[in-house]
Structures are given as structure tokens and as C-alpha cells.
């Protein structure tokens, strides 16, 4: 099954909660997500039964990988139970989680036991001075490093994702690369993106893939590596001295829409076909209708995918102006 641009449906990203313990300036700036911000009540989040049902439908249409995200997904109660239920779905061969890592020391073991395969952990600095500013909550590095350790000790594969933004943390690029080089954790750099409507995005704040690459290569020579699989979002590079690899996710300056195989379910139960979508479809309303058969649910998802023609990052390069987008805390990265 392919969309209008001939792209198969392979991945499903599910945001399980819109709340977060951080206020990263590029995602949920504390000025806009203050004490009076209203988050979704539990009844408006998809239940585990609903998520499992939707995931089963997606799997029947070719989805093989599921990523759980948020907000901060580890704030969702009993998450390991959901992971375990997803592992029972025929066709699902990989379940991953994106997290800021703070709650991993308490939860990593249970997540691994439940069947989680991989973790992408977000960390944007290796110095407290910078990190405390970025996360907007004054949290230091050490609890995040403990989270990485806990995940690795539990046998989970860990990648670290760093959003690089000029004027925020570009001075952390080399210290982060030095810190993780040779340690068995792949570090991936993400260009600052214009997700949502509230992060004050400006092209001038984007440290480009080329700049990131040059900066690291000058000190720690790199050689390009082949993608691991069709549609991999990060361009991979090995360290020439054999001490591991890095990745760069260049959604802004070198977009990859032509191989985008991802569908997304937001925290409020909407189906989106692009991280930068303006419109979605309420899977939640559909699921909450009486007597919806599995065939009907799968039919709707199939039809929606077959009409998909999203290619926002390609259009951004062509100068197409942005429309109103969905906030990152809902759609989940
Ligand atoms: N709270 C979890 C975390 O931070 O890993 C999961 C949700 S977060 C929205 C998912 C990913 O989106 C994180 O890696 C985060 O760094 C990334 N992200 C958020 N806003 C971004 C932006 N404006 N540009 C690039 N990446 C962004
Ligand atoms: Fe929270 Fe993740 Fe957004 Fe940071 S990037 S505010 S940790 S959801
Ligand atoms: Fe996929 Fe949209 Fe990103 Fe393009 S802009 S790669 S279609 S999520």
C-alpha cells in the first residue's frame, strides 16, 4: 500500500501524553506553557485498548515499527503495560521510545521486560550551565546520564538526539561529540525545526547539516556510511578512527520527504501524515463510535494513507509559506 507519492506505510509514531516535566525552549517554551496551561484530561487521551486496536490496524497495512513519544511518554501511567500489549501484535518487529530520560532509572528495567527494543534519548548539552537553560526547568545533566546508564544496563539500545540551535547550544556540539565518541552510544544531531507555532523558529537559528559536519570532521575525521534501511532519517557517518558513528537529521537543509513512511497519532487521538501537518483526522472519534468493526477502521486508515501527499520540508525549501501547525507536545516528534 503506497500514498500518492508512492511511499509505503511502515512506521507509526504514537504520542501517549501531552504533558512534560521539561520546558525545552524549542518545543514547549516556558513563557507559553506556564502554570495556567491546560493539558488534556485523561479521558481525552487514547486508552491502551484504543491504542492497541489502532496499532493492530496499522500493522495489518504494513507498519512494522512503532515509536512511543509525547510530551514526556514516561509520565503516562503504566506505560510498560502498553508496550507489552504492542509486542503481541502480528507484524510489529520493533518498538522504540523517545524520552528525555529523567524517569529511566525507575522504569528502564520494566520497559525492557515489557518488550521495548530501543530508546532515543534527547540531550542537548553536556554542560549543566547550558542544559539547565535549555530544559527550562533548571535540571542538571547527571539525572539524564543516569537514565542513559539505566537503559543500557537493562539491555536497551540507546541513541542520543541533540537538537542544535544557534544561540542556544551550538557551543555544545564538539563537547557532546567528544563525550559520546567511543562509548557505544550513537549521537545524532537534529537541525532546529519549525515545528508547531510557538518556538519562534527562524532559518538564521538553524545550524545546518553542513556546518555540523564540518565542525566535527575538522577535529574528529568522519567517513560517510550507508543507510541501515530504506527511509532512515539520519545520514550516518563513521569516525575514521573506528570509534563509533554519528548521525545528522537534516529536515531543514536536506529534506527527506520522498522516503517518509511515517504516520502519527497525536496525544488527543488525531491521525496526521506529517510532522508539520495542519489538518488531521480524529481516530479517537471514530474509535468511540458504537460498533466500529476492525475492517472499517482499517479501511479508513488505508483510504487516508492512499490520499497522502504531504511533503512539507521539500515545500519549505521551495518557499511555500507555512500554515498553522500542530504543537510538538501533541504530535511528538
Ligand atoms: N519528551 C521526549 C523527548 O524530548 O525525547 C519525547 C517528545 S519530543 C517532542 C521528541 C523529539 O522532538 C525530541 O528529540 C526533541 O528534541 C525533538 N524536538 C522538539 N522540538 C524540536 C524542534 N523544534 N526541532 C527539532 N527537534 C525538536
Ligand atoms: Fe518535553 Fe521533549 Fe518537548 Fe523537551 S523536547 S519540552 S522534553 S516534549
Ligand atoms: Fe515526512 Fe512531513 Fe517530515 Fe516530509 S516534512 S519527512 S512528509 S514528516
Short mmCIF file of C-alpha atoms and ligand atoms in Angstrom, two decimals:
data_model
loop_
_atom_site.label_atom_id
_atom_site.label_comp_id
_atom_site.label_asym_id
_atom_site.label_seq_id
_atom_site.Cartn_x
_atom_site.Cartn_y
_atom_site.Cartn_z
CA UNK A 1 0.00 0.00 0.00
CA UNK A 2 1.50 3.34 -1.03
CA UNK A 3 0.48 7.00 -0.83
CA UNK A 4 0.12 9.45 -3.74
CA UNK A 5 3.90 9.90 -3.87
CA UNK A 6 4.49 6.14 -3.88
CA UNK A 7 5.63 5.93 -0.27
CA UNK A 8 4.76 2.80 1.72
CA UNK A 9 3.35 2.97 5.25
CA UNK A 10 5.99 1.46 7.55
CA UNK A 11 6.16 3.39 10.82
CA UNK A 12 3.67 4.57 13.38
CA UNK A 13 4.50 7.21 15.98
CA UNK A 14 2.14 7.42 18.90
CA UNK A 15 2.14 10.34 21.32
CA UNK A 16 0.75 8.98 24.58
CA UNK A 17 0.58 12.23 26.58
CA UNK A 18 0.89 15.98 26.02
CA UNK A 19 2.40 16.75 29.44
CA UNK A 20 6.11 17.10 30.04
CA UNK A 21 8.41 17.70 33.01
CA UNK A 22 10.68 19.90 30.83
CA UNK A 23 10.05 23.19 29.07
CA UNK A 24 12.62 23.00 26.25
CA UNK A 25 12.75 26.41 24.64
CA UNK A 26 12.42 25.00 21.08
CA UNK A 27 9.44 22.76 21.91
CA UNK A 28 7.34 23.91 24.91
CA UNK A 29 8.75 27.34 25.82
CA UNK A 30 8.01 28.06 29.48
CA UNK A 31 6.63 31.51 28.61
CA UNK A 32 3.83 29.82 26.64
CA UNK A 33 3.44 26.60 28.61
CA UNK A 34 3.12 28.17 32.06
CA UNK A 35 1.35 27.11 35.24
CA UNK A 36 -2.02 28.05 33.70
CA UNK A 37 -1.56 25.88 30.59
CA UNK A 38 -4.38 23.35 30.32
CA UNK A 39 -3.28 19.84 29.42
CA UNK A 40 -5.56 17.10 28.14
CA UNK A 41 -7.65 15.29 30.75
CA UNK A 42 -7.05 11.54 30.87
CA UNK A 43 -10.40 10.88 29.19
CA UNK A 44 -9.19 12.75 26.07
CA UNK A 45 -6.08 10.60 25.70
CA UNK A 46 -6.48 7.35 23.80
CA UNK A 47 -6.79 4.44 26.22
CA UNK A 48 -4.40 1.48 25.96
CA UNK A 49 -7.24 -0.55 24.43
CA UNK A 50 -7.75 2.13 21.79
CA UNK A 51 -4.03 2.49 21.05
CA UNK A 52 -3.59 -1.26 20.72
CA UNK A 53 -6.56 -1.51 18.40
CA UNK A 54 -5.30 1.25 16.14
CA UNK A 55 -1.79 -0.21 16.13
CA UNK A 56 -3.20 -3.59 15.08
CA UNK A 57 -4.95 -1.96 12.15
CA UNK A 58 -1.77 -0.15 11.10
CA UNK A 59 0.22 -3.38 11.38
CA UNK A 60 -2.25 -5.12 9.08
CA UNK A 61 -1.46 -2.41 6.49
CA UNK A 62 2.32 -2.86 6.66
CA UNK A 63 3.54 -0.99 9.74
CA UNK A 64 6.47 -2.82 11.31
CA UNK A 65 7.84 -0.25 13.72
CA UNK A 66 6.16 1.70 16.48
CA UNK A 67 7.66 4.64 18.32
CA UNK A 68 6.12 5.89 21.55
CA UNK A 69 6.56 9.59 22.20
CA UNK A 70 4.93 12.60 23.88
CA UNK A 71 5.14 15.14 25.67
CA UNK A 72 7.18 13.01 28.00
CA UNK A 73 5.91 9.47 27.45
CA UNK A 74 7.25 8.16 30.76
CA UNK A 75 4.69 10.39 32.50
CA UNK A 76 1.93 8.15 31.11
CA UNK A 77 0.85 5.74 33.84
CA UNK A 78 1.66 2.03 33.36
CA UNK A 79 3.49 2.54 30.06
CA UNK A 80 5.19 -0.89 30.21
CA UNK A 81 1.73 -2.46 30.05
CA UNK A 82 1.09 -0.69 26.74
CA UNK A 83 4.49 -1.74 25.39
CA UNK A 84 3.77 -5.34 26.25
CA UNK A 85 0.41 -5.25 24.52
CA UNK A 86 2.01 -3.79 21.39
CA UNK A 87 4.58 -6.60 21.27
CA UNK A 88 1.75 -9.14 20.81
CA UNK A 89 0.64 -7.54 17.54
CA UNK A 90 1.48 -9.61 14.48
CA UNK A 91 3.90 -7.84 12.15
CA UNK A 92 5.35 -5.43 14.73
CA UNK A 93 9.06 -6.17 14.94
CA UNK A 94 10.41 -3.07 16.62
CA UNK A 95 9.15 -0.88 19.46
CA UNK A 96 11.07 2.26 20.36
CA UNK A 97 10.60 5.14 22.78
CA UNK A 98 11.68 8.79 22.65
CA UNK A 99 12.25 10.30 26.09
CA UNK A 100 14.16 12.96 27.97
CA UNK A 101 15.40 10.14 30.17
CA UNK A 102 14.75 11.53 33.64
CA UNK A 103 12.46 8.67 34.68
CA UNK A 104 14.54 5.88 33.15
CA UNK A 105 16.38 4.88 36.34
CA UNK A 106 12.98 3.85 37.77
CA UNK A 107 11.43 2.49 34.59
CA UNK A 108 14.10 1.10 32.24
CA UNK A 109 14.04 -2.42 33.59
CA UNK A 110 10.23 -2.72 33.38
CA UNK A 111 10.23 -1.25 29.86
CA UNK A 112 12.83 -3.74 28.68
CA UNK A 113 10.97 -6.63 30.28
CA UNK A 114 7.78 -5.48 28.59
CA UNK A 115 9.49 -5.82 25.21
CA UNK A 116 10.81 -2.35 24.39
CA UNK A 117 13.77 -2.60 21.99
CA UNK A 118 15.25 0.85 21.71
CA UNK A 119 15.40 4.28 23.27
CA UNK A 120 16.12 7.64 21.66
CA UNK A 121 17.10 9.93 24.45
CA UNK A 122 17.08 13.68 23.97
CA UNK A 123 20.01 15.60 25.42
CA UNK A 124 21.03 18.98 24.04
CA UNK A 125 24.12 19.82 26.11
CA UNK A 126 26.77 18.19 28.23
CA UNK A 127 27.39 21.20 30.48
CA UNK A 128 24.91 21.98 33.26
CA UNK A 129 25.14 25.70 32.53
CA UNK A 130 23.65 25.24 29.06
CA UNK A 131 21.39 22.27 29.73
CA UNK A 132 19.63 23.95 32.66
CA UNK A 133 18.69 26.84 30.39
CA UNK A 134 17.59 24.64 27.50
CA UNK A 135 15.26 22.40 29.52
CA UNK A 136 13.63 25.43 31.13
CA UNK A 137 13.38 23.68 34.47
CA UNK A 138 16.94 24.01 35.74
CA UNK A 139 17.51 20.24 35.58
CA UNK A 140 21.18 19.21 35.59
CA UNK A 141 22.87 16.69 33.30
CA UNK A 142 23.51 13.98 35.88
CA UNK A 143 19.95 12.56 36.11
CA UNK A 144 19.89 12.23 32.32
CA UNK A 145 23.24 10.45 32.28
CA UNK A 146 21.89 8.12 34.98
CA UNK A 147 18.90 7.48 32.68
CA UNK A 148 21.23 6.51 29.82
CA UNK A 149 23.16 4.19 32.12
CA UNK A 150 19.98 2.57 33.45
CA UNK A 151 18.68 1.95 29.93
CA UNK A 152 21.96 0.43 28.76
CA UNK A 153 22.26 -1.72 31.87
CA UNK A 154 18.79 -3.07 31.15
CA UNK A 155 19.92 -4.13 27.69
CA UNK A 156 18.14 -1.40 25.72
CA UNK A 157 19.87 0.11 22.67
CA UNK A 158 20.30 3.84 23.26
CA UNK A 159 20.79 6.66 20.77
CA UNK A 160 21.16 10.24 21.96
CA UNK A 161 19.46 13.04 19.99
CA UNK A 162 20.71 16.61 20.23
CA UNK A 163 18.75 19.49 18.70
CA UNK A 164 21.29 22.10 17.65
CA UNK A 165 20.15 25.70 17.62
CA UNK A 166 22.30 28.76 17.05
CA UNK A 167 22.38 30.99 20.09
CA UNK A 168 21.19 28.13 22.30
CA UNK A 169 23.71 25.32 22.33
CA UNK A 170 25.99 25.33 19.32
CA UNK A 171 28.96 25.57 21.71
CA UNK A 172 27.96 22.10 22.94
CA UNK A 173 28.38 20.41 19.56
CA UNK A 174 32.01 19.38 19.98
CA UNK A 175 31.83 18.68 23.74
CA UNK A 176 28.84 16.35 23.07
CA UNK A 177 30.68 14.59 20.22
CA UNK A 178 33.80 14.17 22.37
CA UNK A 179 31.76 12.88 25.31
CA UNK A 180 29.90 10.16 23.39
CA UNK A 181 32.67 9.16 20.94
CA UNK A 182 33.89 5.65 21.57
CA UNK A 183 31.31 4.96 24.28
CA UNK A 184 28.91 2.75 22.34
CA UNK A 185 26.12 5.32 22.11
CA UNK A 186 25.28 6.82 18.70
CA UNK A 187 24.88 10.60 18.91
CA UNK A 188 22.56 12.21 16.36
CA UNK A 189 22.31 15.90 15.66
CA UNK A 190 18.94 17.36 14.67
CA UNK A 191 18.59 20.62 12.78
CA UNK A 192 16.31 23.02 14.66
CA UNK A 193 12.90 22.70 13.00
CA UNK A 194 9.86 24.95 12.61
CA UNK A 195 7.51 22.54 14.38
CA UNK A 196 4.38 23.97 15.98
CA UNK A 197 3.64 27.68 16.09
CA UNK A 198 5.26 28.73 19.33
CA UNK A 199 9.01 28.15 19.18
CA UNK A 200 9.96 31.35 17.34
CA UNK A 201 11.68 29.44 14.53
CA UNK A 202 13.89 31.37 12.15
CA UNK A 203 16.21 29.98 9.47
CA UNK A 204 19.00 32.10 10.95
CA UNK A 205 18.87 29.90 14.07
CA UNK A 206 19.46 26.67 12.16
CA UNK A 207 22.94 25.23 12.37
CA UNK A 208 22.97 23.34 9.09
CA UNK A 209 23.95 19.76 8.46
CA UNK A 210 26.95 21.04 6.52
CA UNK A 211 28.10 23.25 9.39
CA UNK A 212 27.62 20.46 11.93
CA UNK A 213 29.51 18.01 9.77
CA UNK A 214 32.41 20.36 9.05
CA UNK A 215 32.79 21.30 12.65
CA UNK A 216 33.05 17.69 13.85
CA UNK A 217 35.06 16.47 10.87
CA UNK A 218 37.73 19.14 11.43
CA UNK A 219 38.52 17.73 14.85
CA UNK A 220 37.35 14.11 14.57
CA UNK A 221 37.52 12.96 10.93
CA UNK A 222 34.41 11.24 9.58
CA UNK A 223 33.58 9.00 6.64
CA UNK A 224 30.06 8.62 5.20
CA UNK A 225 28.23 5.36 5.92
CA UNK A 226 25.38 3.67 4.04
CA UNK A 227 21.83 3.94 5.45
CA UNK A 228 20.79 0.99 7.61
CA UNK A 229 17.40 0.76 5.89
CA UNK A 230 15.06 2.48 3.39
CA UNK A 231 13.74 5.76 4.77
CA UNK A 232 16.29 6.16 7.59
CA UNK A 233 16.04 9.81 8.61
CA UNK A 234 19.61 10.29 9.83
CA UNK A 235 22.59 10.47 7.49
CA UNK A 236 25.25 8.30 9.10
CA UNK A 237 28.99 8.92 9.41
CA UNK A 238 31.69 6.72 10.98
CA UNK A 239 34.60 8.14 12.89
CA UNK A 240 37.64 7.41 10.78
CA UNK A 241 39.48 6.00 13.81
CA UNK A 242 36.81 3.33 14.32
CA UNK A 243 35.38 4.86 17.48
CA UNK A 244 31.72 4.60 16.53
CA UNK A 245 29.37 6.73 14.44
CA UNK A 246 27.19 9.84 14.45
CA UNK A 247 24.03 10.76 12.58
CA UNK A 248 22.63 14.05 11.29
CA UNK A 249 18.92 14.66 10.78
CA UNK A 250 18.63 17.49 8.32
CA UNK A 251 14.94 18.10 7.92
CA UNK A 252 15.55 21.75 7.03
CA UNK A 253 18.53 21.89 4.66
CA UNK A 254 18.43 18.40 3.14
CA UNK A 255 14.87 17.13 3.45
CA UNK A 256 13.87 13.51 3.05
CA UNK A 257 10.14 13.62 2.29
CA UNK A 258 10.46 11.33 -0.72
CA UNK A 259 11.15 8.36 1.58
CA UNK A 260 8.92 9.35 4.51
CA UNK A 261 7.00 6.27 5.62
CA UNK A 262 5.64 7.60 8.95
CA UNK A 263 2.11 8.11 10.22
CA UNK A 264 1.46 9.81 13.53
CA UNK A 265 -1.22 9.63 16.20
CA UNK A 266 -1.21 12.69 18.45
CA UNK A 267 -1.91 12.73 22.17
CA UNK A 268 -5.50 13.80 21.51
CA UNK A 269 -6.11 10.91 19.14
CA UNK A 270 -5.72 12.64 15.79
CA UNK A 271 -4.12 10.93 12.79
CA UNK A 272 -1.52 13.02 10.97
CA UNK A 273 0.60 12.14 7.97
CA UNK A 274 3.29 14.74 8.51
CA UNK A 275 5.08 16.30 11.47
CA UNK A 276 4.14 19.70 10.06
CA UNK A 277 0.54 18.89 9.17
CA UNK A 278 -2.21 21.47 9.59
CA UNK A 279 -5.10 19.03 9.36
CA UNK A 280 -5.67 15.62 10.78
CA UNK A 281 -8.42 13.10 11.22
CA UNK A 282 -9.91 12.15 14.59
CA UNK A 283 -9.22 8.47 15.05
CA UNK A 284 -10.47 8.94 18.61
CA UNK A 285 -13.94 10.00 17.46
CA UNK A 286 -14.01 7.10 15.04
CA UNK A 287 -12.97 4.60 17.72
CA UNK A 288 -15.55 5.92 20.15
CA UNK A 289 -18.39 5.34 17.72
CA UNK A 290 -20.51 2.33 18.55
CA UNK A 291 -19.99 -0.87 16.62
CA UNK A 292 -16.95 0.13 14.61
CA UNK A 293 -15.61 -3.03 13.03
CA UNK A 294 -11.88 -3.69 12.66
CA UNK A 295 -12.39 -3.84 8.89
CA UNK A 296 -13.99 -0.39 8.87
CA UNK A 297 -11.16 1.07 10.97
CA UNK A 298 -8.51 -0.42 8.71
CA UNK A 299 -10.45 0.77 5.66
CA UNK A 300 -10.38 4.37 6.90
CA UNK A 301 -6.64 4.27 7.63
CA UNK A 302 -5.96 2.72 4.21
CA UNK A 303 -8.02 5.35 2.43
CA UNK A 304 -6.39 8.21 4.30
CA UNK A 305 -2.90 6.93 3.50
CA UNK A 306 -3.74 6.45 -0.16
CA UNK A 307 -4.66 10.17 -0.36
CA UNK A 308 -1.49 11.33 1.39
CA UNK A 309 0.66 13.83 -0.47
CA UNK A 310 2.44 15.63 2.41
CA UNK A 311 5.97 16.88 1.70
CA UNK A 312 6.27 19.88 3.94
CA UNK A 313 10.07 20.04 4.25
CA UNK A 314 10.50 19.83 0.49
CA UNK A 315 7.93 22.60 0.09
CA UNK A 316 9.66 24.74 2.72
CA UNK A 317 12.80 24.62 0.58
CA UNK A 318 10.71 25.68 -2.42
CA UNK A 319 9.49 28.70 -0.43
CA UNK A 320 5.89 27.54 0.11
CA UNK A 321 4.65 29.51 3.15
CA UNK A 322 3.79 27.56 6.32
CA UNK A 323 0.23 27.14 7.51
CA UNK A 324 -0.82 26.71 11.14
CA UNK A 325 0.79 23.56 12.51
CA UNK A 326 0.25 21.13 15.37
CA UNK A 327 2.26 21.73 18.55
CA UNK A 328 5.17 19.32 19.10
CA UNK A 329 3.88 18.38 22.57
CA UNK A 330 0.77 16.92 20.84
CA UNK A 331 2.33 15.35 17.77
CA UNK A 332 5.50 14.16 19.45
CA UNK A 333 8.44 14.46 17.02
N1 LIG B 1 9.89 14.36 25.58
C1 LIG B 1 10.52 13.40 24.76
C2 LIG B 1 11.90 13.84 24.34
O1 LIG B 1 12.19 15.03 24.45
O2 LIG B 1 12.65 13.00 23.89
C3 LIG B 1 9.71 13.00 23.55
C4 LIG B 1 8.94 14.06 22.82
S1 LIG B 1 9.94 15.28 21.99
C5 LIG B 1 8.71 16.32 21.30
C6 LIG B 1 10.56 14.35 20.62
C7 LIG B 1 11.79 14.89 19.95
O3 LIG B 1 11.47 16.07 19.26
C8 LIG B 1 12.96 15.23 20.87
O4 LIG B 1 14.13 14.57 20.45
C9 LIG B 1 13.09 16.71 20.71
O5 LIG B 1 14.42 17.14 20.87
C10 LIG B 1 12.59 16.92 19.30
N2 LIG B 1 12.19 18.29 19.03
C11 LIG B 1 11.26 19.02 19.69
N3 LIG B 1 11.16 20.26 19.16
C12 LIG B 1 12.04 20.30 18.12
C13 LIG B 1 12.42 21.30 17.17
N4 LIG B 1 11.87 22.50 17.17
N5 LIG B 1 13.35 20.99 16.26
C14 LIG B 1 13.93 19.77 16.23
N6 LIG B 1 13.61 18.78 17.09
C15 LIG B 1 12.69 19.05 18.03
FE1 LIG B 2 9.42 17.93 26.77
FE2 LIG B 2 10.62 16.52 24.90
FE3 LIG B 2 9.47 18.85 24.27
FE4 LIG B 2 11.65 18.88 25.75
S1 LIG B 2 11.50 18.14 23.64
S2 LIG B 2 9.77 20.03 26.16
S3 LIG B 2 11.46 17.02 26.92
S4 LIG B 2 8.43 17.05 24.96
FE1 LIG B 3 7.71 13.30 6.42
FE2 LIG B 3 6.46 15.62 6.64
FE3 LIG B 3 8.96 15.35 7.57
FE4 LIG B 3 8.48 15.40 4.92
S1 LIG B 3 8.15 17.06 6.35
S2 LIG B 3 9.83 13.96 6.04
S3 LIG B 3 6.50 14.32 4.83
S4 LIG B 3 7.13 14.29 8.33
#
